[in-house]
Amino acid sequence: MFEEFAGQPGLPTLWFLVVGVLLIGYIVLDGFDLGVGMLMGRIFSRNEKERRLLLNTIGPVWDGNEVWLVTGGAAIFAAFPMWYAALFSALYIPLTLILLALILRAVSIEYRGKLTGPRWEPRWNAIMSVASFFIAFLIGAALAITTTGLPLNDNADRVGGPFAWLTVPAVIGGLGMVGFSLVHGLAFLALKTDGEVRHRARTMMVRILPVALLPMVAWAVWLQVIGATPLSLILLVVAAVAALASWIFATRGREGIAFTAIAGFAVFGALSIFMAAYPNVLPSTMADGTTLTVANASSSPYTLKIMTIVAAIGLPVLFLYQGWTYWVFRKRLSAEHIPEAHRVTELSERPNAG
């Protein structure tokens, strides 16, 4: 089962696993708050109080969840500089759009409550919904590209125009991340809220799960066709069982198990994809191109050794403080917990102003 690891360098393989853990952590943790962000529009929430409830469910954790993406990118930069250079130089457009969407999402969360009005909150709600969609789509596209490949020449430089990254696998990966985020967000709302929002989230999750997860399943199957191994196939089967279990338990009102199972689908599905891609970190789609692997794309052994020592100290701290955060904010919320919005008095309207 583990013959695919035979003959591969130890520390680069270890850091391939570390990068995988960080990226999977981002998919699982930021996935649900991206889904909640997409639901801030009028399709799911019916009034402003419900939208404020949705925002309060992710308020204590959304910015901490983004740490996983930043840490994953930094780990690629330090452990696999060739992978980082080839991938990120080909993704200038989507990475710029991701950065803009991340900024807009953060600004919408912070600014929407500064004023009240018929146009103020709806405008920021729409911005948050659209920004969350594009973050999920573009992150999914980037992850799909790193597993299915880019046109790299014999010097591992990208060949083609600025949209060479926009391939069929990239679109499938983007849609897969969007679909999973929506399902995961609904599962989180069913677990974290009470009352009408809880029941509506569970009902919608049951309805869309079989369809919404199809693109991510297609992405995983694509990788199995390219480079299946016994381990990757077993992981894919476990992911499928987890998705089925999530749907079954959601229909029975067991939100905690349903949420855990859908997170398990993402974990085992992503592991299946990464194990099918291993030892490649960025394949070349050109016949005479250079495929980057854990061996030829990694940093020096000394660099990886120092990084391993630092990670052995830093990663447990990351796990502990985020686990503690989720424990502190584990209680359910309902619309009754959300106070009525109050109008902020303009400085010019205050007594003795000016």
Coordinates of C-alpha atoms in Angstrom, one line a residue:
M1 CA 0.0 0.0 0.0
F2 CA 2.8 2.4 0.8
E3 CA 5.2 1.5 -2.0
E4 CA 4.6 4.9 -3.6
F5 CA 6.8 6.4 -0.8
A6 CA 9.7 4.0 -1.4
G7 CA 12.8 5.7 -2.7
Q8 CA 11.5 9.2 -2.1
P9 CA 13.6 11.7 -0.1
G10 CA 12.5 11.8 3.6
L11 CA 12.3 15.5 4.5
P12 CA 10.8 16.7 1.2
T13 CA 8.2 14.0 1.5
L14 CA 7.5 15.1 5.1
W15 CA 7.0 18.7 4.0
F16 CA 4.8 17.6 1.1
L17 CA 2.6 16.0 3.9
V18 CA 2.8 19.2 6.0
V19 CA 1.8 21.4 3.1
G20 CA -1.1 19.0 2.4
V21 CA -2.2 19.2 6.1
L22 CA -2.1 23.0 6.0
L23 CA -4.1 23.2 2.7
I24 CA -6.6 20.6 3.8
G25 CA -7.0 22.5 7.1
Y26 CA -7.8 25.6 5.1
I27 CA -10.4 23.8 2.9
V28 CA -12.1 22.4 6.0
L29 CA -12.0 25.5 8.2
D30 CA -12.4 28.4 5.8
G31 CA -14.7 26.3 3.7
F32 CA -17.7 26.6 6.0
D33 CA -17.3 30.4 6.6
L34 CA -16.9 30.9 2.8
G35 CA -20.2 29.0 2.5
V36 CA -21.8 31.1 5.1
G37 CA -20.5 34.2 3.3
M38 CA -22.1 33.1 0.1
L39 CA -25.4 32.6 1.9
M40 CA -25.5 36.2 3.1
G41 CA -27.5 37.2 0.0
R42 CA -31.3 37.0 -0.3
I43 CA -31.5 33.3 -1.4
F44 CA -31.1 31.9 2.1
S45 CA -31.5 34.6 4.7
R46 CA -34.9 36.3 4.8
N47 CA -34.2 39.5 6.8
E48 CA -31.4 41.6 8.2
K49 CA -31.6 39.9 11.7
E50 CA -30.9 36.5 10.1
R51 CA -28.0 37.9 8.1
R52 CA -26.5 39.3 11.3
L53 CA -27.0 35.9 12.9
L54 CA -25.1 34.2 10.1
L55 CA -22.3 36.7 10.5
N56 CA -22.2 36.2 14.2
T57 CA -21.7 32.4 13.8
I58 CA -18.4 32.9 11.9
G59 CA -17.4 36.2 13.6
P60 CA -15.0 34.8 16.2
V61 CA -13.2 32.4 13.7
W62 CA -13.2 33.6 10.1
D63 CA -10.0 35.5 10.3
G64 CA -8.2 32.8 12.2
N65 CA -9.2 30.3 9.5
E66 CA -7.4 32.3 6.9
V67 CA -4.1 31.6 8.8
W68 CA -4.1 28.2 7.2
L69 CA -4.0 29.6 3.7
V70 CA -1.2 32.0 4.5
T71 CA 0.8 29.3 6.4
G72 CA 0.3 26.9 3.5
G73 CA 1.6 29.4 1.0
A74 CA 4.6 30.2 3.2
A75 CA 5.4 26.5 3.6
I76 CA 5.4 26.0 -0.2
F77 CA 7.6 29.1 -0.6
A78 CA 10.2 27.9 1.9
A79 CA 10.1 24.1 1.4
F80 CA 9.5 23.9 -2.4
P81 CA 10.7 27.2 -4.0
M82 CA 10.6 25.8 -7.5
W83 CA 7.0 24.7 -7.0
Y84 CA 6.1 28.2 -5.6
A85 CA 7.9 30.0 -8.5
A86 CA 6.3 28.0 -11.3
L87 CA 2.8 27.9 -9.8
F88 CA 2.5 31.5 -8.5
S89 CA 4.1 33.1 -11.6
A90 CA 1.5 31.4 -13.7
L91 CA -1.3 32.5 -11.4
Y92 CA -0.8 36.3 -11.3
I93 CA -4.4 37.0 -12.4
P94 CA -6.3 34.6 -10.1
L95 CA -4.0 35.4 -7.2
T96 CA -4.6 39.1 -7.6
L97 CA -8.4 38.4 -7.8
I98 CA -8.1 36.2 -4.6
L99 CA -6.3 39.0 -2.8
L100 CA -8.9 41.6 -3.8
A101 CA -11.7 39.2 -2.8
L102 CA -10.1 38.6 0.6
I103 CA -9.8 42.3 1.2
L104 CA -13.4 42.9 0.1
R105 CA -14.7 40.1 2.4
A106 CA -12.8 41.5 5.4
V107 CA -14.0 45.0 4.7
S108 CA -17.6 43.9 4.2
I109 CA -17.6 42.1 7.6
E110 CA -16.1 45.1 9.4
Y111 CA -18.0 47.9 7.6
R112 CA -21.6 46.5 7.3
G113 CA -22.4 47.3 10.9
K114 CA -21.0 50.8 11.0
L115 CA -24.3 52.3 9.6
T116 CA -27.8 51.2 9.0
G117 CA -29.9 52.0 6.0
P118 CA -31.8 50.6 3.0
R119 CA -28.7 50.5 0.8
W120 CA -25.8 50.2 3.3
E121 CA -26.2 46.7 4.6
P122 CA -27.6 45.1 1.4
R123 CA -24.6 46.5 -0.5
W124 CA -22.1 45.0 1.9
N125 CA -24.0 41.7 2.1
A126 CA -23.8 41.4 -1.7
I127 CA -20.1 42.2 -1.6
M128 CA -19.5 39.5 1.0
S129 CA -21.5 37.0 -0.9
V130 CA -19.8 37.6 -4.3
A131 CA -16.3 37.9 -2.7
S132 CA -16.8 34.6 -0.8
F133 CA -17.8 32.9 -4.1
F134 CA -14.7 34.1 -5.9
I135 CA -12.4 33.1 -3.1
A136 CA -13.7 29.6 -3.1
F137 CA -13.7 29.3 -6.9
L138 CA -10.2 30.6 -7.4
I139 CA -8.7 28.7 -4.5
G140 CA -10.3 25.5 -5.8
A141 CA -9.0 26.3 -9.3
A142 CA -5.4 26.9 -8.0
L143 CA -5.4 23.6 -6.0
A144 CA -6.7 21.7 -9.0
I145 CA -4.0 23.2 -11.2
T146 CA -1.2 22.1 -8.8
T147 CA -2.5 18.5 -9.0
T148 CA -3.3 18.3 -12.7
G149 CA -0.6 20.5 -14.1
L150 CA 0.4 23.4 -16.2
P151 CA 2.3 23.8 -19.6
L152 CA 5.8 23.9 -18.2
N153 CA 8.8 23.7 -20.6
D154 CA 12.1 21.9 -19.9
N155 CA 13.2 24.7 -17.6
A156 CA 9.9 24.5 -15.6
D157 CA 8.8 27.8 -16.9
R158 CA 5.1 28.3 -17.8
V159 CA 4.3 28.4 -21.5
G160 CA 1.3 30.2 -22.9
G161 CA -0.6 33.4 -22.2
P162 CA -1.9 34.9 -19.0
F163 CA -4.9 32.5 -19.1
A164 CA -3.0 29.3 -19.6
W165 CA -4.1 28.4 -16.1
L166 CA -7.8 28.4 -17.1
T167 CA -8.3 24.8 -17.9
V168 CA -11.1 22.3 -17.6
P169 CA -9.6 20.8 -14.4
A170 CA -9.3 24.3 -13.0
V171 CA -13.0 25.0 -13.6
I172 CA -13.9 21.7 -12.1
G173 CA -11.7 22.3 -9.0
G174 CA -13.2 25.8 -8.6
L175 CA -16.8 24.5 -8.8
G176 CA -15.8 21.7 -6.5
M177 CA -14.6 24.1 -3.8
V178 CA -17.7 26.3 -4.2
G179 CA -20.1 23.3 -3.9
F180 CA -18.3 21.9 -0.9
S181 CA -18.2 25.3 0.8
L182 CA -22.0 25.8 0.4
V183 CA -22.7 22.3 1.8
H184 CA -20.2 22.8 4.6
G185 CA -21.6 26.2 5.4
L186 CA -25.1 24.9 5.6
A187 CA -23.9 22.0 7.9
F188 CA -22.2 24.6 10.1
L189 CA -25.3 26.8 10.3
A190 CA -27.4 23.7 11.2
L191 CA -24.9 22.9 14.0
K192 CA -24.3 26.5 15.2
T193 CA -27.8 28.0 15.1
D194 CA -31.2 27.3 16.5
G195 CA -34.7 28.0 15.4
E196 CA -35.9 28.5 11.9
V197 CA -32.4 29.2 10.5
R198 CA -31.2 25.8 11.8
H199 CA -34.0 23.9 10.2
R200 CA -33.8 25.8 6.9
A201 CA -30.0 25.1 6.7
R202 CA -30.4 21.4 7.4
T203 CA -33.2 21.1 4.8
M204 CA -31.2 23.0 2.1
M205 CA -28.1 20.9 2.9
V206 CA -30.0 17.6 2.4
R207 CA -31.4 18.9 -1.0
I208 CA -28.2 20.2 -2.5
L209 CA -25.5 17.9 -1.1
P210 CA -25.7 15.1 -3.8
V211 CA -25.3 17.7 -6.6
A212 CA -23.0 20.2 -5.0
L213 CA -20.3 17.7 -4.2
L214 CA -20.2 16.2 -7.7
P215 CA -17.5 18.6 -9.1
M216 CA -15.1 17.7 -6.2
V217 CA -15.9 14.0 -6.7
A218 CA -15.1 14.5 -10.4
W219 CA -11.8 16.2 -9.5
A220 CA -10.8 13.3 -7.2
V221 CA -11.8 10.7 -9.8
W222 CA -9.8 12.6 -12.4
L223 CA -6.6 12.2 -10.3
Q224 CA -7.3 8.5 -9.8
V225 CA -7.5 8.0 -13.5
I226 CA -4.1 9.8 -13.9
G227 CA -2.2 8.1 -11.1
A228 CA -4.2 6.0 -8.8
T229 CA -2.5 4.1 -6.0
P230 CA -4.0 1.6 -3.5
L231 CA -3.8 4.2 -0.7
S232 CA -5.5 7.0 -2.8
L233 CA -8.3 4.6 -3.8
I234 CA -9.0 3.6 -0.2
L235 CA -9.0 7.3 0.8
L236 CA -11.5 8.1 -2.0
V237 CA -13.8 5.3 -0.8
V238 CA -13.7 6.6 2.7
A239 CA -14.5 10.1 1.5
A240 CA -17.5 8.8 -0.4
V241 CA -18.7 6.9 2.7
A242 CA -18.3 10.1 4.7
A243 CA -20.4 12.1 2.2
L244 CA -23.1 9.5 2.3
A245 CA -23.0 9.5 6.1
S246 CA -23.3 13.3 6.3
W247 CA -26.4 13.2 4.1
I248 CA -28.0 10.4 6.1
F249 CA -27.4 12.0 9.5
A250 CA -28.5 15.4 8.2
T251 CA -31.9 13.9 7.2
R252 CA -32.2 12.5 10.8
G253 CA -31.4 15.9 12.4
R254 CA -28.0 14.8 13.8
E255 CA -26.2 18.0 12.9
G256 CA -23.0 17.4 14.8
I257 CA -22.3 14.0 13.1
A258 CA -23.4 15.5 9.7
F259 CA -21.0 18.4 10.1
T260 CA -18.1 16.1 11.1
A261 CA -18.8 13.7 8.3
I262 CA -18.8 16.4 5.6
A263 CA -15.5 17.7 7.0
G264 CA -14.3 14.1 6.8
F265 CA -15.3 14.0 3.1
A266 CA -13.1 17.0 2.5
V267 CA -10.2 15.6 4.5
F268 CA -10.1 12.1 2.9
G269 CA -11.1 13.4 -0.5
A270 CA -8.2 15.9 -0.5
L271 CA -5.8 13.3 0.8
S272 CA -6.9 11.0 -2.0
I273 CA -6.1 13.7 -4.5
F274 CA -2.7 14.5 -3.0
M275 CA -1.7 10.9 -2.7
A276 CA -2.7 10.2 -6.3
A277 CA -0.5 13.2 -7.4
Y278 CA 2.5 12.3 -5.2
P279 CA 5.4 12.5 -5.8
N280 CA 4.5 15.3 -8.3
V281 CA 3.9 18.7 -6.9
L282 CA 3.2 20.4 -10.2
P283 CA 3.1 18.2 -13.3
S284 CA 3.9 19.5 -16.8
T285 CA 1.2 19.0 -19.4
M286 CA 3.8 19.2 -22.2
A287 CA 5.4 16.0 -23.5
D288 CA 8.9 17.5 -23.3
G289 CA 8.3 19.6 -20.2
T290 CA 9.8 19.2 -16.7
T291 CA 7.4 17.9 -14.0
L292 CA 8.2 19.2 -10.6
T293 CA 8.4 16.6 -7.9
V294 CA 9.2 16.5 -4.1
A295 CA 12.8 15.7 -5.1
N296 CA 13.6 18.4 -7.7
A297 CA 11.5 21.2 -6.4
S298 CA 12.5 21.1 -2.7
S299 CA 14.9 23.3 -0.7
S300 CA 18.2 22.1 0.6
P301 CA 18.3 19.5 3.4
Y302 CA 19.6 22.0 5.9
T303 CA 16.7 24.4 5.2
L304 CA 14.2 21.6 5.5
K305 CA 15.8 20.5 8.8
I306 CA 15.5 24.0 10.3
M307 CA 12.0 24.3 9.1
T308 CA 11.1 21.0 10.6
I309 CA 12.3 22.1 14.0
V310 CA 10.3 25.4 13.8
A311 CA 7.2 23.5 12.6
A312 CA 7.4 21.0 15.4
I313 CA 7.0 24.0 17.8
G314 CA 4.7 26.2 15.8
L315 CA 2.1 23.7 14.5
P316 CA 1.0 22.3 17.8
V317 CA 0.5 25.9 19.0
L318 CA -1.7 26.6 15.9
F319 CA -3.8 23.5 16.6
L320 CA -4.2 24.3 20.3
Y321 CA -5.2 28.0 20.0
Q322 CA -7.7 27.3 17.2
G323 CA -9.1 24.4 19.0
W324 CA -9.5 26.5 22.1
T325 CA -11.3 29.2 20.1
Y326 CA -13.8 26.8 18.7
W327 CA -14.4 25.4 22.2
V328 CA -15.0 28.8 23.7
F329 CA -17.5 29.8 21.0
R330 CA -19.3 26.4 20.8
K331 CA -22.8 27.4 21.9
R332 CA -25.7 27.7 19.5
L333 CA -27.0 31.1 18.5
S334 CA -30.5 32.1 17.4
A335 CA -32.2 35.2 16.1
E336 CA -33.4 36.0 19.6
H337 CA -29.8 36.5 20.6
I338 CA -29.3 39.3 18.0
P339 CA -30.4 42.7 19.3
E340 CA -32.2 45.2 17.1
A341 CA -30.0 47.3 14.9
H342 CA -29.6 50.9 16.1
R343 CA -29.0 53.9 14.0
V344 CA -25.6 55.5 14.4
T345 CA -25.9 59.3 15.0
E346 CA -23.9 61.4 12.6
L347 CA -21.4 63.7 14.2
S348 CA -23.2 66.7 12.6
E349 CA -26.5 65.6 14.3
R350 CA -25.2 65.5 17.8
P351 CA -25.9 68.3 20.3
N352 CA -23.3 71.1 20.3
A353 CA -21.6 69.6 17.3
G354 CA -19.4 72.1 15.4

